[in-house]
Tab-separated table of C-alpha atoms in Angstrom:
chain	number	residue	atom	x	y	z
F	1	UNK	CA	-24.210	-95.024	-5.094
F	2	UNK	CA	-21.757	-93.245	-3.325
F	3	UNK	CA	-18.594	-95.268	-5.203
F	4	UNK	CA	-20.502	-94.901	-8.596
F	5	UNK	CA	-20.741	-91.029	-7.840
F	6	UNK	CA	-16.685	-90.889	-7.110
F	7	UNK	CA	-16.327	-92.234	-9.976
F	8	UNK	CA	-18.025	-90.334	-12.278
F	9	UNK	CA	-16.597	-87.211	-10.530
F	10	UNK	CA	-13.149	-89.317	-10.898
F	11	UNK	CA	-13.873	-89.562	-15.177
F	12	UNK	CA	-14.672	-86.269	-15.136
F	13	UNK	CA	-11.475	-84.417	-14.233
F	14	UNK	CA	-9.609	-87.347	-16.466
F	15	UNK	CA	-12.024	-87.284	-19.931
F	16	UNK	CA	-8.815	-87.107	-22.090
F	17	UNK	CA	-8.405	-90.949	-20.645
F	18	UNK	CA	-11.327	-91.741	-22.854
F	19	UNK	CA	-8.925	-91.145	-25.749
F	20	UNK	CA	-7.726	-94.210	-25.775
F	21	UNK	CA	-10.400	-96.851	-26.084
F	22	UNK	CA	-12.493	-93.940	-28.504
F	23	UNK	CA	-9.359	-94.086	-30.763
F	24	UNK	CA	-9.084	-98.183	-31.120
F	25	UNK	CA	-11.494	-97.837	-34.357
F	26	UNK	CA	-9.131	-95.596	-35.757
F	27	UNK	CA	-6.239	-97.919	-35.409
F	28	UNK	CA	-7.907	-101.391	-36.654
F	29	UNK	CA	-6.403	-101.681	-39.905
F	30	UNK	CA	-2.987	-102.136	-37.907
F	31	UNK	CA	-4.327	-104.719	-35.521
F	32	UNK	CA	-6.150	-106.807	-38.477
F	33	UNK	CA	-3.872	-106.104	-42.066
F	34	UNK	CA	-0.527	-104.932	-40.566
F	35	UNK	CA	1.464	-101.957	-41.906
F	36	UNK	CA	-0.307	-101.040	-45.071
F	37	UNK	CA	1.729	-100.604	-48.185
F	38	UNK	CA	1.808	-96.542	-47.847
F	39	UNK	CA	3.459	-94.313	-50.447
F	40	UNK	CA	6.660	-93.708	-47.689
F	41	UNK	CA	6.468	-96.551	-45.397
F	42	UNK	CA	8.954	-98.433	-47.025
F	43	UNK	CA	11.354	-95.451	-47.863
F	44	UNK	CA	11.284	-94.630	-44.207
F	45	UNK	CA	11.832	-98.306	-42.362
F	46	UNK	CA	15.068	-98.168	-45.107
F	47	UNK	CA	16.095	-95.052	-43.869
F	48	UNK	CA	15.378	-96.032	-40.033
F	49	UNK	CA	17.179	-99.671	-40.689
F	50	UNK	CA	20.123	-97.165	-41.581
F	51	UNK	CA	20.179	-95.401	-38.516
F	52	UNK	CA	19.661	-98.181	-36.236
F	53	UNK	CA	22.901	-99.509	-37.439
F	54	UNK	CA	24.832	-96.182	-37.092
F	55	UNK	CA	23.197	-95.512	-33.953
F	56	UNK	CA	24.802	-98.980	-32.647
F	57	UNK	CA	27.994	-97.592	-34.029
F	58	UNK	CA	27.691	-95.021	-31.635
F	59	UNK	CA	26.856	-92.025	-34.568
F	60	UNK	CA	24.285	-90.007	-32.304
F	61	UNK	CA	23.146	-88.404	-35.515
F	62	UNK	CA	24.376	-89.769	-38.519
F	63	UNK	CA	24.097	-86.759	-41.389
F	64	UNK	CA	25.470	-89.052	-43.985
F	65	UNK	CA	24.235	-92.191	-44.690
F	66	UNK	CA	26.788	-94.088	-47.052
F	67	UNK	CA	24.556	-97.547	-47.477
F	68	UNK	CA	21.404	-95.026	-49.256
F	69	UNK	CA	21.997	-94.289	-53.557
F	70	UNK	CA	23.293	-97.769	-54.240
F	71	UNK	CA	26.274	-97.448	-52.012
F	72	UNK	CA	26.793	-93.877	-53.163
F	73	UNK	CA	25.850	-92.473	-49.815
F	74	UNK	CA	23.499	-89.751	-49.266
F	75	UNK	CA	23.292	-86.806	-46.733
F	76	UNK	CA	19.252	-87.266	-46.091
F	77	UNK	CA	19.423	-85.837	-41.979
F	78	UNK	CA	21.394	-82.575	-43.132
F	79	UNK	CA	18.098	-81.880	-44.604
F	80	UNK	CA	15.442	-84.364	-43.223
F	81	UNK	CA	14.101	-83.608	-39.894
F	82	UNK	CA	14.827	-86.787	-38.059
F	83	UNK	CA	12.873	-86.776	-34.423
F	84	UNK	CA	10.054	-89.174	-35.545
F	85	UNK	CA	13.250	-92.415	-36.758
F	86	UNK	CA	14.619	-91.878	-33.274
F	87	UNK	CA	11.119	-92.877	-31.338
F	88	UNK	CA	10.874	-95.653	-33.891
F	89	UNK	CA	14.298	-96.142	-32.864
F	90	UNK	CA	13.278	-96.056	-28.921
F	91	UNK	CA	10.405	-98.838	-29.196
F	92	UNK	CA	13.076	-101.090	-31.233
F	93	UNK	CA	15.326	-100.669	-28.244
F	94	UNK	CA	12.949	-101.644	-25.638
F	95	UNK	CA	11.867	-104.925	-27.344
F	96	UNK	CA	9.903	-104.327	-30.741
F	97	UNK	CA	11.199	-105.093	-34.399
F	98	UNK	CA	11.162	-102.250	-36.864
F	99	UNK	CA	8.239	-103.397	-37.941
F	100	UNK	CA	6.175	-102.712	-34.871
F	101	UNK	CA	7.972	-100.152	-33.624
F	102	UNK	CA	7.343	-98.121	-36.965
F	103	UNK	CA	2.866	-99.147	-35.663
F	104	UNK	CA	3.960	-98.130	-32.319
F	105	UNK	CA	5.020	-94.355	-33.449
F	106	UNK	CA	2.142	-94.169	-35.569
F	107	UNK	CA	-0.415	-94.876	-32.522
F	108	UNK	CA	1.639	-92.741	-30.132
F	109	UNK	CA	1.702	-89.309	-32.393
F	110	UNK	CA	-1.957	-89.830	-33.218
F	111	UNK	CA	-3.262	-90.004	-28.976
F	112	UNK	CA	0.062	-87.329	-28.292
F	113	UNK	CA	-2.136	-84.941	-30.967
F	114	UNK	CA	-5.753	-85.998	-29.792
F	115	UNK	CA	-4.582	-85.134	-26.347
F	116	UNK	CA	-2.682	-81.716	-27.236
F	117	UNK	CA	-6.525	-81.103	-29.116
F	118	UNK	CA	-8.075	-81.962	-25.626
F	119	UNK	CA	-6.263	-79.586	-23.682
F	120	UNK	CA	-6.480	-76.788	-26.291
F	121	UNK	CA	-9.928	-76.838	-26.771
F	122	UNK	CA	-10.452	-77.369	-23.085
F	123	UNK	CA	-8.629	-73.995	-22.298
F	124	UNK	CA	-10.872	-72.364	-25.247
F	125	UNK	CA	-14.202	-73.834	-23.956
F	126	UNK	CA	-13.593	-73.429	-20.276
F	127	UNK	CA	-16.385	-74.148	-18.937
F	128	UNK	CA	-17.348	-76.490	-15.838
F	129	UNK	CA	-17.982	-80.266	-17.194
F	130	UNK	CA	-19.245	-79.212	-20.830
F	131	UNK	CA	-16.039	-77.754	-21.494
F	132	UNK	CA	-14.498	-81.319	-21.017
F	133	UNK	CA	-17.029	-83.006	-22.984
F	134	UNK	CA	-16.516	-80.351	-25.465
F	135	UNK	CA	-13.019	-81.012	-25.983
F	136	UNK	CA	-13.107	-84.530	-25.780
F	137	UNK	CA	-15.539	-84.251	-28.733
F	138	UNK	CA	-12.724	-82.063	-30.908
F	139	UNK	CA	-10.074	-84.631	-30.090
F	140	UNK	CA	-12.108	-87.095	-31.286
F	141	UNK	CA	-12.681	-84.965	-34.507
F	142	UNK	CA	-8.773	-84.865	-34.746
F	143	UNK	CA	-8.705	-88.701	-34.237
F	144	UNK	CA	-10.585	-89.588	-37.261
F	145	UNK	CA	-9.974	-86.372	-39.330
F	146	UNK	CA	-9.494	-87.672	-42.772
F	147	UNK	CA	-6.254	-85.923	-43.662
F	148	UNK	CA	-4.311	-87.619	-40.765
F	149	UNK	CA	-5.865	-90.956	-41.074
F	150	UNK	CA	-4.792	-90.364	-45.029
F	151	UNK	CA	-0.837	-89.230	-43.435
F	152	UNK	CA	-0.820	-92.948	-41.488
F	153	UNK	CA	-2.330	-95.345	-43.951
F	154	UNK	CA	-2.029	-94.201	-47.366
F	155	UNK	CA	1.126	-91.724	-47.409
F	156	UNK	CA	2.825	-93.367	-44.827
F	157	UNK	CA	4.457	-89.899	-43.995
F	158	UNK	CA	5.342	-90.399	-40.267
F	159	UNK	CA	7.102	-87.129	-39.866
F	160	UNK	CA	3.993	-85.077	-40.595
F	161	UNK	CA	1.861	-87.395	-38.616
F	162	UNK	CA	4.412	-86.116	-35.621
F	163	UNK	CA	4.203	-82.424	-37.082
F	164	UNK	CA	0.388	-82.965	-36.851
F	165	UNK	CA	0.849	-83.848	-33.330
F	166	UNK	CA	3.241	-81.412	-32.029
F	167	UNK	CA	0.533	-78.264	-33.583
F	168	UNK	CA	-2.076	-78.181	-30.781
F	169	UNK	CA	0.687	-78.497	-27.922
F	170	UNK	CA	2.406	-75.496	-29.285
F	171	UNK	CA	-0.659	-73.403	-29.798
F	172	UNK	CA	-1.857	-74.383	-26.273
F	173	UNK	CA	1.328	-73.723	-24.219
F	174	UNK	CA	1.678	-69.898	-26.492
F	175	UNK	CA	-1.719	-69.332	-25.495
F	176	UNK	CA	-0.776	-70.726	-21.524
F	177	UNK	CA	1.328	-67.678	-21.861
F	178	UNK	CA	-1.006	-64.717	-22.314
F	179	UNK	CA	-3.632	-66.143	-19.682
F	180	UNK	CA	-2.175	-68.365	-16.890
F	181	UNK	CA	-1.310	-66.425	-13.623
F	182	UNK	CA	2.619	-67.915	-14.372
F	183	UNK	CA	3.251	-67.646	-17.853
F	184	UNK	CA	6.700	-68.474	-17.130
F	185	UNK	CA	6.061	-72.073	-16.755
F	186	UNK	CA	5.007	-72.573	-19.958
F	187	UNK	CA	8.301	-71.117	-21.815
F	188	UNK	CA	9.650	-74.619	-21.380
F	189	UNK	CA	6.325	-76.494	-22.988
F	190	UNK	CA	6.868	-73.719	-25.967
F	191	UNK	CA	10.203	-73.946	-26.685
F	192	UNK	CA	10.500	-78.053	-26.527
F	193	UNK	CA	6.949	-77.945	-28.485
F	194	UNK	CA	7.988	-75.335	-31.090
F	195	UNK	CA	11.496	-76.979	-31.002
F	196	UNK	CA	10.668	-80.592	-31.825
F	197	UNK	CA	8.344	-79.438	-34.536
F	198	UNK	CA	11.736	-78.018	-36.375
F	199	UNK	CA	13.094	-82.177	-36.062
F	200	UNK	CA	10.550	-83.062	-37.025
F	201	UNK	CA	8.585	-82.103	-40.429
F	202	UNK	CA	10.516	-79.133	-42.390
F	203	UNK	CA	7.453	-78.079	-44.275
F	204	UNK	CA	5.643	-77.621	-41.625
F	205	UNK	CA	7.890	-75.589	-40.367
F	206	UNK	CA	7.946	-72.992	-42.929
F	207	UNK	CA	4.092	-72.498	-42.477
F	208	UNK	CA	3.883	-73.089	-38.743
F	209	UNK	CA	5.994	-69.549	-37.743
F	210	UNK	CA	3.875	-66.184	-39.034
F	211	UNK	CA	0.953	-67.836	-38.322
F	212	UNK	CA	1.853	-68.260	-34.570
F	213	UNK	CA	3.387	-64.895	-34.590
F	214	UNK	CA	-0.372	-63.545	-35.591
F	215	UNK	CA	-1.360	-65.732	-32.891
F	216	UNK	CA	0.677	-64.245	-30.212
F	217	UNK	CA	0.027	-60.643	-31.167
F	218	UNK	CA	-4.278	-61.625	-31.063
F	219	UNK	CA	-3.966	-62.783	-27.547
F	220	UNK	CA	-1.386	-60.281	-26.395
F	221	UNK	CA	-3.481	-57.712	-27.646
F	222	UNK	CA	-6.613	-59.506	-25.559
F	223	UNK	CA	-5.084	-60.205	-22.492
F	224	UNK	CA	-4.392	-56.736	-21.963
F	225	UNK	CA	-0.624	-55.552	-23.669
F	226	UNK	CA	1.316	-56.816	-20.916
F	227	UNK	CA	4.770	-56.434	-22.212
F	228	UNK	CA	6.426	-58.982	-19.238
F	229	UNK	CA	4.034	-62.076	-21.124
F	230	UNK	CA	5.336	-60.751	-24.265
F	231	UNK	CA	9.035	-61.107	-23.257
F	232	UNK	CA	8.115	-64.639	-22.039
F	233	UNK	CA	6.670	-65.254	-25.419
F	234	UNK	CA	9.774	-64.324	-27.173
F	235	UNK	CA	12.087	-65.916	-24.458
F	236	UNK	CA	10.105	-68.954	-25.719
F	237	UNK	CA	10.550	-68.593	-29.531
F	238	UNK	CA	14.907	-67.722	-28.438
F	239	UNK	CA	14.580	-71.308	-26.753
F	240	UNK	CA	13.237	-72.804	-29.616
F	241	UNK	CA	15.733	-71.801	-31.955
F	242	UNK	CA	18.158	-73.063	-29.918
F	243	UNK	CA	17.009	-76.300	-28.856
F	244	UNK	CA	16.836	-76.746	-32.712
F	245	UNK	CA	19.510	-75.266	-34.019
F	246	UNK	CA	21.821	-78.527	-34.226
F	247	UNK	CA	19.945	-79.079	-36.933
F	248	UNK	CA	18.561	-75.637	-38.996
């Protein structure tokens, strides 16, 4: 009894491990029909064949690509967020083909989002044990939320599947900064957060920014006006720009 006990106190400090086996349903169609034929898919392993290439050339970011419009070239990463082709690119390098590599990415952004859900609703609902139940149950929600299972099989559209993932990492370390004891720590987790999100899916982007600025002021405002968290918060958003800026 006594090992059984350990290890339920064991699971329940480490729920969010549970992620994984509750989100094999969610990727079966890869393990039993492959890489569906999605809207992008194939628009994407073109593009990612392209870099791999360049990449091997030593081009660390290729802007134009002169093998895309029939030979014309064309300058798709002056304007197309490219973070999501290079972790494609990073599970080709350690072993994988394309092919799998492109499944790979998939799985990885989908348990990188659940996870980021975990956490966020596990600082919302903090509450001894049914808080982590709680927010195991809302990444599990994410998991099989119809609009991101519709982003990985039938539009294919990797980069918002990594946008999708990136959102509850940035809303949990912004919020980590109006109620932690050492909001500082978190400046870091905001800015690479908020930063990869800008490599990563442009529309998103353009939405993602007033709303978090509402969502700083509503927990400034509640965790009492301190002006020091709200010159973290800012350092944060500075940080961002600049890891990004390369790019924007």
């Amino acid at each position: 009894m006594t090992t059984i006990s350990r290890a339920m106190d064991w699971l329940s400090t480490k729920v969010w491990l549970l992620l994984v086996p509750l989100a094999i349903p969610a990727f079966t169609p890869f393990l039993t029909e492959g890489l569906p034929r999605s809207f992008d898919g194939g628009t994407h392993l073109l593009r990612i064949g392209r870099l791999d290439e360049h990449l091997r050339s030593g081009a660390l970011f290729p802007r134009w690509i002169p093998e895309l419009l029939l030979g014309n070239g064309y300058p798709v990463f002056n304007y197309y967020a490219p973070s999501t082709y290079y972790l494609v690119e990073l599970f080709h390098l350690i072993g994988n083909d394309l092919y799998y590599a492109f499944i790979l990415s998939f799985c990885t952004f989908v348990l990188v989002g659940a996870a980021g859900v975990y956490f966020l609703a596990l600082d919302i609902y903090n509450r001894p044990m049914v808080g982590r139940w709680a927010a195991l149950l809302a990444a599990v929600a994410y998991l099989y939320s119809p609009y991101l299972m519709t982003n990985v099989y039938i539009r294919g559209a990797i980069a918002e599947v990594g946008a999708l993932a990136l959102l509850p990492w940035i809303f949990w370390s912004v919020r980590r900064l109006f109620y932690t004891a050492h909001p500082g720590r978190y400046v870091l987790p905001v800015a690479l957060s908020l930063g990869g999100l800008a490599l990563t899916h442009n529309i998103t982007l353009l939405f993602v920014p007033p709303v978090l600025i509402g969502y700083m002021i509503i927990h400034w405002q509640r965790s009492g006006r301190d002006r020091r968290r709200l010159r973290w918060a800012l350092t944060s958003l500075l940080l961002a720009m600049g890891v990004s800026a390369f790019f924007w």
